Short mmCIF file of C-alpha atoms in Angstrom, two decimals:
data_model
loop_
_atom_site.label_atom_id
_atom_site.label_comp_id
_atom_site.label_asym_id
_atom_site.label_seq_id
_atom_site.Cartn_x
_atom_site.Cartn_y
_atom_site.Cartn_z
CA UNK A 1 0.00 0.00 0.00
CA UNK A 2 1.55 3.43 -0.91
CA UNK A 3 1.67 6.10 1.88
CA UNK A 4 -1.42 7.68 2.45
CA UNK A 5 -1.52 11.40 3.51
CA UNK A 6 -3.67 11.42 6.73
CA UNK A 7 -4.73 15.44 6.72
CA UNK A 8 -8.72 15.34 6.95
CA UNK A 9 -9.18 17.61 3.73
CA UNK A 10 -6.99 15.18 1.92
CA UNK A 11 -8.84 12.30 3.09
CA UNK A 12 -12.18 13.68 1.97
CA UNK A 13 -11.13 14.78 -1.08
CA UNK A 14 -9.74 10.98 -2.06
CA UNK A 15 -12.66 9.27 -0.34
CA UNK A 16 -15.35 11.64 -2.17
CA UNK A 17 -13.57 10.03 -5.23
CA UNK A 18 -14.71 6.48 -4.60
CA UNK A 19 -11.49 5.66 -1.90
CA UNK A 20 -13.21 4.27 1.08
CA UNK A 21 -9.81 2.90 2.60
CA UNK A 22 -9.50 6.57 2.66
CA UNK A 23 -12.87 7.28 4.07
CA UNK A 24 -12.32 4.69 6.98
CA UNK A 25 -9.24 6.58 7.80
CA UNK A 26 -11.22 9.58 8.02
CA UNK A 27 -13.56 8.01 10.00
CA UNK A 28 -11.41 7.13 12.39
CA UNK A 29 -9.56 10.36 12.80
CA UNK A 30 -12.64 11.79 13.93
CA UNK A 31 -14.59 9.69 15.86
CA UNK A 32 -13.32 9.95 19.43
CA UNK A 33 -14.80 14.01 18.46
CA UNK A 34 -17.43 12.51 16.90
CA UNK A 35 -18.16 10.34 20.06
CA UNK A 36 -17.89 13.29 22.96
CA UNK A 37 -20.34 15.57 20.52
CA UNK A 38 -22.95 13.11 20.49
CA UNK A 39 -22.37 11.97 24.34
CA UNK A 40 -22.41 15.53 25.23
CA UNK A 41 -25.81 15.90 23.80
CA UNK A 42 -27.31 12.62 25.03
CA UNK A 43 -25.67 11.67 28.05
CA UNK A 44 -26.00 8.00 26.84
CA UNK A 45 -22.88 6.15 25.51
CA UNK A 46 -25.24 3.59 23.89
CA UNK A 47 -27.16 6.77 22.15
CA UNK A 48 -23.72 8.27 21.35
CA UNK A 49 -22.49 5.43 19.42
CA UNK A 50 -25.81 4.89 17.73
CA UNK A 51 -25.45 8.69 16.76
CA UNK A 52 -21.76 7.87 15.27
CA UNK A 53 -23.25 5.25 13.52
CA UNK A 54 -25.81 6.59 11.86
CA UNK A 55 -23.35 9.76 11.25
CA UNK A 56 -21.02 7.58 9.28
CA UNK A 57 -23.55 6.10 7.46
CA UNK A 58 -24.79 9.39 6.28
CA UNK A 59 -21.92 10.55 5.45
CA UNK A 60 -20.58 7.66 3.54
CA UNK A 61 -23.94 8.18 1.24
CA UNK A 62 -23.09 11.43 0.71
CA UNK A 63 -19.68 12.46 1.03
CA UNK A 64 -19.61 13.02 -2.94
CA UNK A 65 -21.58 15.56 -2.15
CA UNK A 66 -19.41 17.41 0.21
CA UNK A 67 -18.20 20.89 -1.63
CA UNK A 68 -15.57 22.32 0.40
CA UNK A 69 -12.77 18.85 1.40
CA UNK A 70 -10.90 21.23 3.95
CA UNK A 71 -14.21 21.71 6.15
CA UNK A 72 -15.03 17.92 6.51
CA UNK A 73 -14.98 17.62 9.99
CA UNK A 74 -17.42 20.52 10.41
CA UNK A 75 -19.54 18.73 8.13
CA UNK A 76 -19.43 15.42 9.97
CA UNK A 77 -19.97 17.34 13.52
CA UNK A 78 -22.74 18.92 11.23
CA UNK A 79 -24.02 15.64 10.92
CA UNK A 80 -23.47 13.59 14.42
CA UNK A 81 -25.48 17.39 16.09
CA UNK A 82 -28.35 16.32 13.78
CA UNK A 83 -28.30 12.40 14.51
CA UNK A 84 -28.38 13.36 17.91
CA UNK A 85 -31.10 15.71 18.00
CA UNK A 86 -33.07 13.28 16.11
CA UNK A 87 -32.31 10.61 18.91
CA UNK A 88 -32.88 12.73 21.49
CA UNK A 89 -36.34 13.70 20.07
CA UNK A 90 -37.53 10.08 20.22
CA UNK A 91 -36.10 9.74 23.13
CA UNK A 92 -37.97 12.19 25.08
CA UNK A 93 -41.46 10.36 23.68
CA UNK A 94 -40.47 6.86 25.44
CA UNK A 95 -40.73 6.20 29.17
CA UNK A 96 -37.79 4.30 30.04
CA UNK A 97 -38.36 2.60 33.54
CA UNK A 98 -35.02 1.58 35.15
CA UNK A 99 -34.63 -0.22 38.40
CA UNK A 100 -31.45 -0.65 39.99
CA UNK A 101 -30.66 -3.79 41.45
CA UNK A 102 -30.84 -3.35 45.67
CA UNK A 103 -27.15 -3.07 47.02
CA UNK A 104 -25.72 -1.49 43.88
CA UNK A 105 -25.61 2.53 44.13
CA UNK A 106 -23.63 5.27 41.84
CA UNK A 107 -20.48 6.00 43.14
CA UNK A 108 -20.03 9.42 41.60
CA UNK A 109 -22.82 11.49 42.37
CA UNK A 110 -21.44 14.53 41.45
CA UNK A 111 -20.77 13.64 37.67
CA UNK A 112 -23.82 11.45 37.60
CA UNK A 113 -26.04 15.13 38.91
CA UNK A 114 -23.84 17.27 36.38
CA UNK A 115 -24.91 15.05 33.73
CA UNK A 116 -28.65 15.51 34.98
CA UNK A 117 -28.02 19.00 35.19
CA UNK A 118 -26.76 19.69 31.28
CA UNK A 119 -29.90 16.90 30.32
CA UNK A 120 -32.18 19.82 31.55
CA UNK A 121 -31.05 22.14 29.17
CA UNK A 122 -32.53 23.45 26.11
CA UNK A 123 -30.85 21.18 22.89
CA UNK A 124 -28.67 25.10 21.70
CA UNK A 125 -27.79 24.68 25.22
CA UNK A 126 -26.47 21.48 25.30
CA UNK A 127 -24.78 21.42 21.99
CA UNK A 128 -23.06 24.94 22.94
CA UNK A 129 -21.73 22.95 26.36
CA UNK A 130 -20.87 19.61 24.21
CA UNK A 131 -18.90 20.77 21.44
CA UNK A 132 -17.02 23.47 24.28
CA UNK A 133 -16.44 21.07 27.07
CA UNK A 134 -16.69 17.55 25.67
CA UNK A 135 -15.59 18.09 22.26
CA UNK A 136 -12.73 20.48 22.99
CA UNK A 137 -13.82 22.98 19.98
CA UNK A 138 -12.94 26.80 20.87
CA UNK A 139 -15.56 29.40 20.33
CA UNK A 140 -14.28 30.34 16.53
CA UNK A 141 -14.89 26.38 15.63
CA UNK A 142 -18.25 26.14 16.81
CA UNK A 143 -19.47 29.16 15.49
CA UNK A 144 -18.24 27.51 12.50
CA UNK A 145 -19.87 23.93 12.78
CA UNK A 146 -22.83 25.46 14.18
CA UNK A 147 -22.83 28.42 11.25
CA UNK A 148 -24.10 31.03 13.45
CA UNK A 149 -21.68 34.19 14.88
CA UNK A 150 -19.27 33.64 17.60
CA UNK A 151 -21.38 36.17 19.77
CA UNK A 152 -24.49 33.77 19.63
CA UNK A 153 -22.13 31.60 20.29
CA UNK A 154 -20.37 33.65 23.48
CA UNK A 155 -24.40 34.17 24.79
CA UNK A 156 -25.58 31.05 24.33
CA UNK A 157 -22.50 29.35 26.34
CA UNK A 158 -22.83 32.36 29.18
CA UNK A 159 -26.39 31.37 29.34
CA UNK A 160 -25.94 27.69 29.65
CA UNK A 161 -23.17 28.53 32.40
CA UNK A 162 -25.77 30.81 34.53
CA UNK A 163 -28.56 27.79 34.05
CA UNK A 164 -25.80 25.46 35.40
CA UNK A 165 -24.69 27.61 38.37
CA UNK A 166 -28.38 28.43 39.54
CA UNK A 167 -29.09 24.45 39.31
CA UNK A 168 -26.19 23.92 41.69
CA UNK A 169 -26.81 27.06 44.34
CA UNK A 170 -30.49 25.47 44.45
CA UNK A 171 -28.75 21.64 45.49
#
């Protein structure tokens, strides 16, 4: 096999030509971000990696479609946002009853009432506070990926923040 440059725009440009050993690289350059994104929103590994799932199959349908090579990873974040929301939609219509076996409690209540916490916010909320704080992206990227200005971007974060501080003074 000849050496394969492993830049993302590189990548897409190759796989959007019919390379999929190229688009599996690609894949897996970005799926640990791809992951967090979707986690971030859902707060569900299982959904998360159903959201990744369904991300890459999208995208391997249509990456011959994608215009601009050097923005793919926007375009899969893009993507995994929209998965999730979709999941998270039909999540909210089922009524999940869980019981937890007697003797066996959650260790970590603190991450486990964080996570509760950032569940109760509106879905611009939570995708602000995923792609920041799970995802790693600064504020420039996610205005990006999100296509909306960096100041909606700078509010919406600052709101989410104030949410999340008056939900723990009230604990």
């Amino acid at each position: 096999m000849a050496e394969i440059d492993e830049t993302p725009e590189y990548l897409a440009i190759k796989a959007s030509k019919g390379d999929e050993e190229c688009f599996v690289i690609l894949c897996n350059l970005l799926k640990n971000k791809l992951f967090r994104t979707a986690k971030g929103i859902l707060n569900n590994e299982s959904l998360a990696l159903d959201a990744v799932s369904e991300t890459i199959f999208r995208a391997y349908k249509s990456i011959k479609k994608l215009r601009e090579p050097k923005y793919v990873e926007t375009w899969f974040v893009r993507i995994v946002i929209n998965a999730a929301k979709n999941i998270y939609r039909r999540k909210k219509h089922e009524i999940i009853v869980e019981t937890v076996p007697e003797g066996i409690y959650y260790d970590n209540h603190s991450k486990f009432e964080f996570s509760q916490m950032i569940e109760t916010l509106q879905p611009k909320l939570r995708e602000i506070i995923s792609l920041k704080y799970f995802s790693g992206y600064t504020l420039n990227e996610i205005s990006t990926t999100l296509n909306i200005p960096e100041g909606t971007v700078k509010s919406r974060l600052n709101k989410a923040l104030n949410l999340l501080r008056l939900e723990v003074s009230y604990e």
